[in-house]
Short mmCIF file of C-alpha atoms in Angstrom, two decimals:
data_model
loop_
_atom_site.label_atom_id
_atom_site.label_comp_id
_atom_site.label_asym_id
_atom_site.label_seq_id
_atom_site.Cartn_x
_atom_site.Cartn_y
_atom_site.Cartn_z
CA GLN N 492 138.11 88.37 26.43
CA VAL N 493 136.77 85.86 28.41
CA GLN N 494 135.92 82.56 27.07
CA LEU N 495 134.27 79.12 27.96
CA GLN N 496 135.01 75.60 27.09
CA GLU N 497 132.59 72.36 27.89
CA SER N 498 134.53 69.17 28.36
CA GLY N 499 132.72 65.53 29.35
CA PRO N 500 131.91 62.41 28.53
CA GLY N 501 129.77 62.83 25.01
CA LEU N 502 127.55 59.22 25.82
CA VAL N 503 126.41 58.34 29.25
CA LYS N 504 124.11 54.99 30.25
CA PRO N 505 120.37 55.88 31.23
CA SER N 506 120.08 56.18 35.21
CA GLU N 507 124.25 56.99 35.42
CA THR N 508 125.05 60.37 36.45
CA LEU N 509 125.85 63.63 33.59
CA SER N 510 129.22 65.37 34.46
CA LEU N 511 130.60 67.87 32.64
CA THR N 512 133.20 70.81 33.65
CA CYS N 513 133.31 74.43 31.96
CA THR N 514 136.70 75.86 31.91
CA VAL N 515 136.72 80.03 32.02
CA SER N 516 139.83 81.94 30.64
CA GLY N 517 140.59 85.23 29.78
CA PHE N 518 138.55 86.14 32.86
CA SER N 519 138.72 84.80 36.58
CA ILE N 520 135.72 83.16 37.98
CA THR N 521 135.97 85.00 41.26
CA SER N 522 134.99 88.20 39.48
CA ARG N 523 131.73 89.75 39.84
CA TYR N 524 129.81 87.42 37.40
CA TYR N 525 127.37 84.49 38.11
CA TRP N 526 128.14 81.11 35.67
CA GLY N 527 125.03 79.07 34.42
CA TRP N 528 124.21 75.87 32.97
CA ILE N 529 121.55 75.72 29.53
CA ARG N 530 120.95 72.94 27.12
CA GLN N 531 119.04 72.22 24.39
CA PRO N 532 117.85 69.21 23.54
CA PRO N 533 118.11 68.10 19.41
CA GLY N 534 115.91 70.43 17.44
CA LYS N 535 114.48 72.03 20.60
CA GLY N 536 114.69 75.20 22.42
CA LEU N 537 116.66 76.41 25.49
CA GLU N 538 116.21 75.10 29.01
CA TRP N 539 118.34 77.10 31.70
CA ILE N 540 119.56 74.38 34.19
CA GLY N 541 121.28 76.41 36.70
CA THR N 542 123.49 79.24 38.02
CA ILE N 543 126.25 79.81 40.64
CA TYR N 544 128.43 82.13 42.26
CA HIS N 545 131.90 81.71 43.16
CA ARG N 546 131.32 81.88 46.90
CA GLY N 547 128.88 78.86 46.32
CA ASN N 548 125.63 80.17 46.26
CA THR N 549 123.48 78.39 44.01
CA TYR N 550 119.97 78.18 41.73
CA TYR N 551 118.35 75.63 40.00
CA ASN N 552 115.62 74.95 37.41
CA PRO N 553 112.71 73.85 39.51
CA SER N 554 112.36 70.68 37.66
CA LEU N 555 115.79 69.49 37.85
CA LYS N 556 116.19 70.26 40.85
CA SER N 557 116.15 67.21 42.68
CA ARG N 558 118.77 66.16 40.37
CA VAL N 559 121.04 69.17 40.10
CA THR N 560 124.06 70.00 41.64
CA ILE N 561 126.33 72.79 40.22
CA SER N 562 129.97 73.23 41.47
CA ILE N 563 132.69 75.59 41.40
CA ASP N 564 136.56 74.99 41.22
CA THR N 565 137.85 78.58 41.58
CA SER N 566 141.64 77.27 42.06
CA LYS N 567 141.30 75.71 38.42
CA ASN N 568 138.65 78.27 37.37
CA GLN N 569 136.05 75.77 36.15
CA PHE N 570 132.74 74.73 37.42
CA SER N 571 131.11 71.67 36.86
CA LEU N 572 127.33 70.50 36.58
CA GLN N 573 126.15 66.99 37.55
CA LEU N 574 122.77 65.72 36.40
CA ARG N 575 121.83 62.27 38.24
CA SER N 576 119.61 59.91 37.09
CA VAL N 577 119.08 60.49 33.35
CA SER N 578 117.36 59.14 30.46
CA ALA N 579 116.56 59.59 26.74
CA THR N 580 115.11 63.12 27.83
CA ASP N 581 117.99 64.62 29.22
CA THR N 582 120.29 64.51 25.41
CA ALA N 583 121.14 67.52 24.82
CA VAL N 584 123.92 69.99 23.77
CA TYR N 585 124.55 71.56 26.83
CA TYR N 586 126.04 75.22 27.26
CA CYS N 587 127.75 76.91 29.75
CA ALA N 588 127.41 80.65 29.99
CA ARG N 589 128.97 84.14 31.90
CA ASP N 590 125.70 85.05 33.72
CA VAL N 591 126.28 89.28 33.88
CA VAL N 592 126.74 91.35 37.08
CA LEU N 593 126.18 95.23 36.43
CA GLU N 594 126.78 97.70 38.79
CA GLU N 595 126.71 94.81 41.59
CA VAL N 596 123.42 93.52 40.59
CA HIS N 597 122.84 90.31 39.22
CA ALA N 598 121.32 90.79 35.63
CA TYR N 599 120.25 87.70 34.58
CA TYR N 600 120.99 87.21 31.21
CA PHE N 601 124.07 85.56 29.54
CA ASP N 602 126.88 87.51 27.61
CA SER N 603 129.32 84.65 26.64
CA TRP N 604 128.64 81.21 26.10
CA GLY N 605 131.01 78.31 25.44
CA GLN N 606 130.68 76.44 21.98
CA GLY N 607 128.28 73.59 23.48
CA THR N 608 128.92 69.49 24.14
CA LEU N 609 126.83 66.91 22.84
CA VAL N 610 125.78 64.44 25.46
CA THR N 611 123.70 61.67 24.83
CA VAL N 612 121.64 59.00 26.85
CA SER N 613 121.88 55.81 25.82
CA SER N 614 122.94 52.21 26.74
CA GLN S 125 107.57 77.97 36.02
CA SER S 126 106.37 77.04 32.03
CA ALA S 127 108.24 78.14 29.06
CA LEU S 128 107.61 81.70 27.64
CA THR S 129 105.22 81.51 23.73
CA GLN S 130 107.08 82.37 21.14
CA PRO S 131 105.45 81.87 17.51
CA ALA S 132 107.18 78.96 16.00
CA SER S 133 108.36 81.01 12.96
CA VAL S 134 108.27 84.94 11.33
CA SER S 135 109.18 85.59 7.71
CA GLY S 136 110.11 88.53 6.13
CA SER S 137 111.76 90.15 2.71
CA PRO S 138 115.01 92.08 2.60
CA GLY S 139 114.67 95.48 3.97
CA GLN S 140 111.35 95.05 5.85
CA SER S 141 110.84 95.20 9.26
CA ILE S 142 109.37 92.14 11.29
CA THR S 143 108.51 91.85 15.01
CA MET S 144 108.63 88.87 16.98
CA SER S 145 106.71 88.38 20.03
CA CYS S 146 107.65 86.39 23.75
CA THR S 147 104.83 85.95 25.84
CA GLY S 148 104.94 85.26 29.47
CA THR S 149 103.14 86.03 33.09
CA ASN S 150 102.84 88.58 35.40
CA SER S 151 105.40 85.79 37.36
CA ASP S 152 108.30 86.72 34.92
CA VAL S 153 108.04 89.21 31.67
CA GLY S 154 105.22 91.32 33.39
CA SER S 155 106.98 91.57 36.63
CA PHE S 156 110.67 92.23 35.61
CA ASN S 157 112.72 94.31 33.45
CA LEU S 158 114.75 91.54 32.86
CA VAL S 159 114.08 90.42 29.26
CA SER S 160 116.76 89.67 26.79
CA TRP S 161 117.25 87.80 23.70
CA TYR S 162 119.53 85.79 21.78
CA GLN S 163 120.12 84.77 17.96
CA GLN S 164 121.21 81.27 17.21
CA TYR S 165 122.34 79.77 13.99
CA PRO S 166 122.00 76.29 13.28
CA GLY S 167 124.90 74.42 15.29
CA LYS S 168 126.23 77.36 17.11
CA ALA S 169 125.73 78.80 20.56
CA PRO S 170 123.44 81.60 21.51
CA ASP S 171 124.18 84.87 20.78
CA LEU S 172 123.35 88.06 22.48
CA LEU S 173 120.87 90.60 21.07
CA ILE S 174 118.92 92.52 23.63
CA TYR S 175 119.05 92.00 27.34
CA GLU S 176 116.96 94.50 30.38
CA VAL S 177 114.32 94.50 27.60
CA SER S 178 115.69 96.86 25.51
CA LYS S 179 119.46 97.23 25.62
CA ARG S 180 121.75 96.44 22.99
CA PRO S 181 125.14 95.15 23.84
CA SER S 182 128.00 97.06 22.26
CA GLY S 183 128.67 95.44 18.90
CA VAL S 184 124.96 94.62 18.07
CA SER S 185 123.06 96.17 15.22
CA ASN S 186 120.82 99.41 15.90
CA ARG S 187 118.57 97.26 13.93
CA PHE S 188 117.95 94.81 17.05
CA SER S 189 115.66 96.98 19.30
CA GLY S 190 113.19 95.46 22.17
CA SER S 191 110.10 96.20 24.27
CA LYS S 192 107.81 95.29 26.49
CA SER S 193 103.85 96.32 27.24
CA GLY S 194 102.46 94.01 29.72
CA ASN S 195 103.06 90.13 30.20
CA THR S 196 104.91 90.16 26.42
CA ALA S 197 108.45 91.30 24.98
CA SER S 198 108.81 91.68 21.55
CA LEU S 199 111.70 92.08 19.09
CA THR S 200 112.03 93.97 16.14
CA ILE S 201 114.04 93.40 13.32
CA SER S 202 114.29 96.40 10.83
CA GLY S 203 116.13 96.44 7.56
CA LEU S 204 115.72 92.78 7.21
CA GLN S 205 119.00 91.60 5.85
CA ALA S 206 119.83 87.32 5.01
CA GLU S 207 122.07 87.32 7.45
CA ASP S 208 119.18 87.81 9.95
CA GLU S 209 117.82 84.58 9.02
CA ALA S 210 118.56 82.19 12.33
CA GLN S 211 116.01 81.16 15.78
CA TYR S 212 115.72 83.72 18.01
CA TYR S 213 115.09 82.92 21.73
CA CYS S 214 113.86 85.06 25.01
CA CYS S 215 114.90 84.38 28.30
CA SER S 216 113.03 86.26 31.15
CA TYR S 217 114.36 86.20 34.84
CA ALA S 218 111.10 84.34 37.35
CA GLY S 219 111.62 85.08 40.29
CA SER S 220 113.16 83.13 42.86
CA SER S 221 117.15 83.70 41.12
CA THR S 222 115.59 81.19 37.97
CA LEU S 223 115.03 81.64 34.51
CA VAL S 224 112.70 80.80 31.77
CA PHE S 225 113.16 80.71 28.05
CA GLY S 226 111.01 80.46 25.52
CA GLY S 227 110.44 77.81 22.70
CA GLY S 228 112.31 79.84 20.02
CA THR S 229 111.30 81.82 16.67
CA LYS S 230 112.58 80.77 13.27
CA LEU S 231 113.03 83.69 11.09
CA THR S 232 112.91 83.26 7.47
CA VAL S 233 114.23 85.80 5.00
CA LEU S 234 112.15 85.58 1.92
#
């Protein structure tokens, strides 16, 4: 049974870089699935940040693309998020999730989620 | 890429059926059968309810069903139960390997 766990600092200063890691257990990150990051500001809705495939293909939300990098470390079964030049509007619960492939086709939905981690941007 | 439009809230009594909408454009919902729905309880991660417009993952009750007409997708919950009270989000493929979520609908069971 796949499990995902986010980790990283809970507090980041404005203008600095937010860095989070998602550790995947019970499932190989090099299997046919994609891996995504989603965030949720307090009291607000979900926002897709981006997705990565184990071969390094990355796809980003156009509104965040200039500040986001998602990378993957297959040796550790982990993938990571970096969000640069953060401000208070980046305060949110950040989730990592598994993005499904069905019959070799990217199906674009998330079937397993981490518990989420709150990142606050404040000085 | 704008968020999909969902009503802020819907309500229903136990045993009733409710339908909530998710309106996009012909660049997302209207062009692809790649709409998914998620249920979220306060303080918890979302759970997958529906994928590819109308398919249910194993373990999801058949009281939940999805459909789509034009640029609007819908989630119907039949035989409403108290445990269905939660926040619901739709999500659609929006082309160029991108995704867009709706703003969410809070379901209240009266």
